[in-house]
Each structure stands twice: as C-alpha cells, then as structure tokens.
Short mmCIF file of C-alpha atoms and ligand atoms in Angstrom, two decimals:
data_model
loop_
_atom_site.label_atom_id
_atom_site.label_comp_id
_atom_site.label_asym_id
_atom_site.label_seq_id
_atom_site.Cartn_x
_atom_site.Cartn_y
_atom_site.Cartn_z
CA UNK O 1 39.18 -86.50 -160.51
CA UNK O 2 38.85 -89.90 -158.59
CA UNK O 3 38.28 -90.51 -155.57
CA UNK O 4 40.81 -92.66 -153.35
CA UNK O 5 40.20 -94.64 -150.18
CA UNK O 6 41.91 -93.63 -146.98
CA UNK O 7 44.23 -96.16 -146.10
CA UNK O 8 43.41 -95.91 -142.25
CA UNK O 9 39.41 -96.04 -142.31
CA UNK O 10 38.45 -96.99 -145.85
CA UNK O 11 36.47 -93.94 -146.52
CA UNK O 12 36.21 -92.47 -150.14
CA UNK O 13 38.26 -89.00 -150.36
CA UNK O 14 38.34 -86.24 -152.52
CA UNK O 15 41.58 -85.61 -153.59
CA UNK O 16 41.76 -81.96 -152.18
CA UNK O 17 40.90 -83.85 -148.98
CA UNK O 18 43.88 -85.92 -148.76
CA UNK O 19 47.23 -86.39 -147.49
CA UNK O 20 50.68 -88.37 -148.87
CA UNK O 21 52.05 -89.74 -145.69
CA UNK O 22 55.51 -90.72 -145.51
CA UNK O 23 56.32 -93.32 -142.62
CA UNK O 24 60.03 -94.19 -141.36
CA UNK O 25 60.67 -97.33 -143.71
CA UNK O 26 60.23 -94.68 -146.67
CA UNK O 27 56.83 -96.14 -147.86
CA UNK O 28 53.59 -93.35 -148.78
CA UNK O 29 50.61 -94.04 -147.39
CA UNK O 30 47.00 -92.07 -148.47
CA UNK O 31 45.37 -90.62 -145.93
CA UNK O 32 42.10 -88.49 -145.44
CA UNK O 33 43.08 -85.15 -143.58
CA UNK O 34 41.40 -86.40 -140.31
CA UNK O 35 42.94 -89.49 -140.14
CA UNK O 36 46.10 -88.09 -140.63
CA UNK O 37 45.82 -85.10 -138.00
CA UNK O 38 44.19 -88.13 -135.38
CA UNK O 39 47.49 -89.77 -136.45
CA UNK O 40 50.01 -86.36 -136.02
CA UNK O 41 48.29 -85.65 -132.74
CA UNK O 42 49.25 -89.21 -131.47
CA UNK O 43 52.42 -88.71 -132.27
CA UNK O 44 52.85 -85.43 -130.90
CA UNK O 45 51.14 -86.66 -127.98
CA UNK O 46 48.30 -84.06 -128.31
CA UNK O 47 45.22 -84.65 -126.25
CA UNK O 48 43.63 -81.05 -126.60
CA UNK O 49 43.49 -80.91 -130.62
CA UNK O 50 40.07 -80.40 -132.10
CA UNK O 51 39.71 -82.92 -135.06
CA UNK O 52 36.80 -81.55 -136.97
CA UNK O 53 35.71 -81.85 -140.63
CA UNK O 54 34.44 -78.02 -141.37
CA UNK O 55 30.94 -78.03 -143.82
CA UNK O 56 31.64 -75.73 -146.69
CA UNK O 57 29.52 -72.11 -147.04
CA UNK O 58 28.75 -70.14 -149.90
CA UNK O 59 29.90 -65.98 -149.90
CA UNK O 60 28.80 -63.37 -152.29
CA UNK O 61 31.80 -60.97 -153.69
CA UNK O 62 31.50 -57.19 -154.23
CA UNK O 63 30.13 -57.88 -157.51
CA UNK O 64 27.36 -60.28 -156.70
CA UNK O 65 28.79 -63.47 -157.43
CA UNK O 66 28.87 -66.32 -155.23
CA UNK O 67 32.08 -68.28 -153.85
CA UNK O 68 31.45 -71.60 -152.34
CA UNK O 69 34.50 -72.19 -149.72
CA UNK O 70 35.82 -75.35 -148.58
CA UNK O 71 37.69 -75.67 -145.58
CA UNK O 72 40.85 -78.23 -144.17
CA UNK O 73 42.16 -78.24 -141.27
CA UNK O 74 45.49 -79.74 -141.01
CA UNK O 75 47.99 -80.37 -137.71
CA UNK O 76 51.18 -79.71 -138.63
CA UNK O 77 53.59 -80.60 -135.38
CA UNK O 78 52.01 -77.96 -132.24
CA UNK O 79 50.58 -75.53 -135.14
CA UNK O 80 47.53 -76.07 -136.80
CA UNK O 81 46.58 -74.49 -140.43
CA UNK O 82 43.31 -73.84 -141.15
CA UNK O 83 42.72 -73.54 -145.56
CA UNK O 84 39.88 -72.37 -147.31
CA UNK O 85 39.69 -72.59 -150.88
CA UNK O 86 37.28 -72.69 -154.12
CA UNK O 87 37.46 -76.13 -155.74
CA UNK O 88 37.37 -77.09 -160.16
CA UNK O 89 37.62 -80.20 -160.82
CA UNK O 90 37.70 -81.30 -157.22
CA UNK O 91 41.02 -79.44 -156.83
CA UNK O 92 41.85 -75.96 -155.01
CA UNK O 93 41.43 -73.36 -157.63
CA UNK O 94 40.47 -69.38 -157.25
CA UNK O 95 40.61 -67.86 -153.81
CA UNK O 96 42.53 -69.40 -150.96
CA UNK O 97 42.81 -68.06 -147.86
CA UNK O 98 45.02 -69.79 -145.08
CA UNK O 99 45.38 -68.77 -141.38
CA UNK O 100 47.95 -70.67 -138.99
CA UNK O 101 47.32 -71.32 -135.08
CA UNK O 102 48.02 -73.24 -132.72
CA UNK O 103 47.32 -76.80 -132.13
CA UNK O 104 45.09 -76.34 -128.70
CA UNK O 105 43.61 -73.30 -130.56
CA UNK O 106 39.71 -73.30 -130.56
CA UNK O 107 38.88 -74.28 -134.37
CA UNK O 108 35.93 -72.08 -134.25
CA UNK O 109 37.19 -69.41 -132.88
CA UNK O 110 39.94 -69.86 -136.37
CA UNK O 111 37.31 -70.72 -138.76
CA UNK O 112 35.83 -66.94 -137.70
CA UNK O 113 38.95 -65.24 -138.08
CA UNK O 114 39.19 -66.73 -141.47
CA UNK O 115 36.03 -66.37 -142.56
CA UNK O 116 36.38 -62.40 -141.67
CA UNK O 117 39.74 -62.65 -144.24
CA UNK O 118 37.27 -64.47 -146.64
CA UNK O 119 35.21 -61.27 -146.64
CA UNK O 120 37.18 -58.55 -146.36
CA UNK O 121 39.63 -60.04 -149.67
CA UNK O 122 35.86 -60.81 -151.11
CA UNK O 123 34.50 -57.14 -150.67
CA UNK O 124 37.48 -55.79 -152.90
CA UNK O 125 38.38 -55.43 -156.73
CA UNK O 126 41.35 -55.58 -158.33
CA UNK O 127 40.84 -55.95 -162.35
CA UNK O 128 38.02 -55.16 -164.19
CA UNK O 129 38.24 -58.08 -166.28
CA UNK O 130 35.91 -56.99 -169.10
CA UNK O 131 37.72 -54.00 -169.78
CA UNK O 132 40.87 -56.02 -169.17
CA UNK O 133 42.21 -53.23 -166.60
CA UNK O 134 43.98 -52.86 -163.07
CA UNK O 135 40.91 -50.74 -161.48
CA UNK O 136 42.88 -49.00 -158.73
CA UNK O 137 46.59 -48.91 -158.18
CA UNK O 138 46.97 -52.14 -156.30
CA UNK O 139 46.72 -55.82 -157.04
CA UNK O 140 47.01 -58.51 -154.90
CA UNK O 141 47.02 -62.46 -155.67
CA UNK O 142 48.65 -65.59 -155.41
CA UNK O 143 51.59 -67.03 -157.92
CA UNK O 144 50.60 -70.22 -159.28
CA UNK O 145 52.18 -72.58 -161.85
CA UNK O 146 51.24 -72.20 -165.56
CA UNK O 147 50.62 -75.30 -167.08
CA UNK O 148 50.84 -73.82 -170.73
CA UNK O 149 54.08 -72.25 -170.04
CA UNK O 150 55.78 -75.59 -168.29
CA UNK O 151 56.84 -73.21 -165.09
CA UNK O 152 58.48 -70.58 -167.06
CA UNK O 153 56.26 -67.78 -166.44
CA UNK O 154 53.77 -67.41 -163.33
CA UNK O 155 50.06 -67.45 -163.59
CA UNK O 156 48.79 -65.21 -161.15
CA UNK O 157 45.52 -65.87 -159.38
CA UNK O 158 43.61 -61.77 -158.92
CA UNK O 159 39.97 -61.49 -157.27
CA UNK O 160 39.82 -65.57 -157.66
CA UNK O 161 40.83 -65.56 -161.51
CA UNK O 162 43.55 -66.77 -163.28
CA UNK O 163 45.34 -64.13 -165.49
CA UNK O 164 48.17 -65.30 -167.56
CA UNK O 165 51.17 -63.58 -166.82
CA UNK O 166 51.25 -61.84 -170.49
CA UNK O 167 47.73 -60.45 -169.85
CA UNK O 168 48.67 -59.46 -166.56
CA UNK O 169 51.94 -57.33 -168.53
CA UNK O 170 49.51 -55.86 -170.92
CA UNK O 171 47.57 -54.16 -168.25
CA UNK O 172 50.56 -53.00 -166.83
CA UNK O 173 51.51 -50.75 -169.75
CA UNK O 174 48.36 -48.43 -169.57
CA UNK O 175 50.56 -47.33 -166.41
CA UNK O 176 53.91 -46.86 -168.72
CA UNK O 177 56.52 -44.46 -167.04
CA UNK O 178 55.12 -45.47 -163.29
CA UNK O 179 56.68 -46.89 -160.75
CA UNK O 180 55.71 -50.02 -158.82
CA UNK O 181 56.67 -52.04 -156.10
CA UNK O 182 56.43 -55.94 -155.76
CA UNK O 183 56.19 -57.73 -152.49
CA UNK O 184 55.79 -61.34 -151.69
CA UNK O 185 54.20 -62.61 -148.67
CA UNK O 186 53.66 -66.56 -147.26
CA UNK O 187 50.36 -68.00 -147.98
CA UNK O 188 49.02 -67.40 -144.08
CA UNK O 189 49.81 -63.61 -144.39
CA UNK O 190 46.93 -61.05 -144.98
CA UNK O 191 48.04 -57.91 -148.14
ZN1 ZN I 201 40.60 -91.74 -143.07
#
C-alpha cells in the first residue's frame, strides 16, 4: 500500500502508522501517530506524556517460527494504548496484542508488560493446522471481518492465522456431542 504524507510534518507514513483526524469544522486531516499524540497531549494539556516511536523486534513461537512485531503507541484522552501487531501488506494482520495505561505511564515499563503478553500468547498452540485440528480443548483468537463473505460470517484470527469460519466449524465436529462455552473479551484483555 502507499505511503501518505503527514499533514503536520511532511514525513512519508505507512498506513498502519497513521491517523484520520477529525477537527471541529468537520474536515479529516492525515496524521502520523506521533504527530497526532504531540497534538492530543496539547490539547489535553499533557506535559508528562512520553512521545516515542517504538523499533520493531522479531519473536520465535513454540514452533520455531519467527514473528516480527510492530509497535504504536497512541494517546487517547489521559489513557494511552500501546499495539503490537504483525504487518502484510503494510497493514496489521496475524497476532495483535494491545495493553492500555495511562498517559504519564512509563512507555517502557508498557512496552515490557506487553512484550511478556507477546510471549506467553507466542509459547502456546491452539490448531494444528496440518492436521486441520483444535490440539487441546481451548482456542483463543480475535474476530475479524471476512472479506469473501462481505461481513456475514467472522474470520477468526488462531495462533496468528486466519481460519475461515467454515474451517473453523469443521474442526469443531470431531468434538460432536460436547459442550462449549464462548466468551468475548475487548482487544486490551489477556484469555
Ligand atoms: Zn507527522
């Protein structure tokens, strides 16, 4: 995907990198993440905000294979969230983690405390995808939107892979006659 200038300081962004910002006479305005926070804090009158730009790293899952996360920090009023996500195509794909704090939190101290999520979510299995099975009796993942089903089924995102929510049916009924329970939790929660 392209790249777009930041309105505010002209630099090129990726487009997981920036923000839509709505002003008061209802016009958008594109804005990389830290010119957006710098422009939140001012608002918000926030002198003790850390406005950093986090360098990606690279983690190895239970199976060997390497995840390279990428982070954004975003101010959102006096709370801060912290993402970290896999990109394709320049956009958030696979695993995404999120932790919230608060705006004079220490970004460091956040960016540990998610990297700790990163690697316990990383150090477990859910599917065996080969033999297209649920390996244990638990799966956990994120609802997404499936583009081949125009939002009328979810595609569910399991140990940082899409499954289709068919596929995800099919494995189901090697566990026909059991009983399950479904729970949904915000993005920021741990499973
Ligand atoms: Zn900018």
């Amino acid at each position: 995907m392209a790249h777009a200038r930041c309105e505010q300081c002209g630099n090129e962004t990726p487009p997981w990198d920036t923000v839509h910002c709505g002003s008061g006479d209802g016009s958008y305005e594109l804005l990389c993440t830290l010119c957006f926070n710098a422009r939140i804090a001012e608002s918000n009158g926030l002198t003790d905000f850390e406005n950093v730009r986090l360098d990606p790293i690279r983690m190895i899952d239970c199976q060997g294979e390497p995840h390279q996360f990428h982070f954004q920090l975003r101010l959102l009023g006096d709370r801060i969230a912290l993402n970290a996500f896999e990109l394709r195509r320049e956009l958030p794909a696979g695993y995404q983690f999120q932790l919230i704090g608060e705006a004079d939190d220490d970004v460091f101290v956040l960016l540990g405390r998610l990297v700790e999520k990163i690697r316990r979510a990383l150090s477990v299995r859910h599917i065996d995808f080969r033999e297209q099975q649920i390996i244990d009796s638990t799966v956990r993942g994120r609802i997404e939107w499936d583009e081949s089903q125009a939002g009328h089924m979810p595609l569910v995102v399991v140990d940082g892979k899409e499954i289709s929510w068919n596929d995800l049916g099919r494995m189901l009924m090697s566990m026909e006659g059991w009983q399950f329970r479904l729970e949904i939790a915000d993005p920021s929660e741990e499973l």
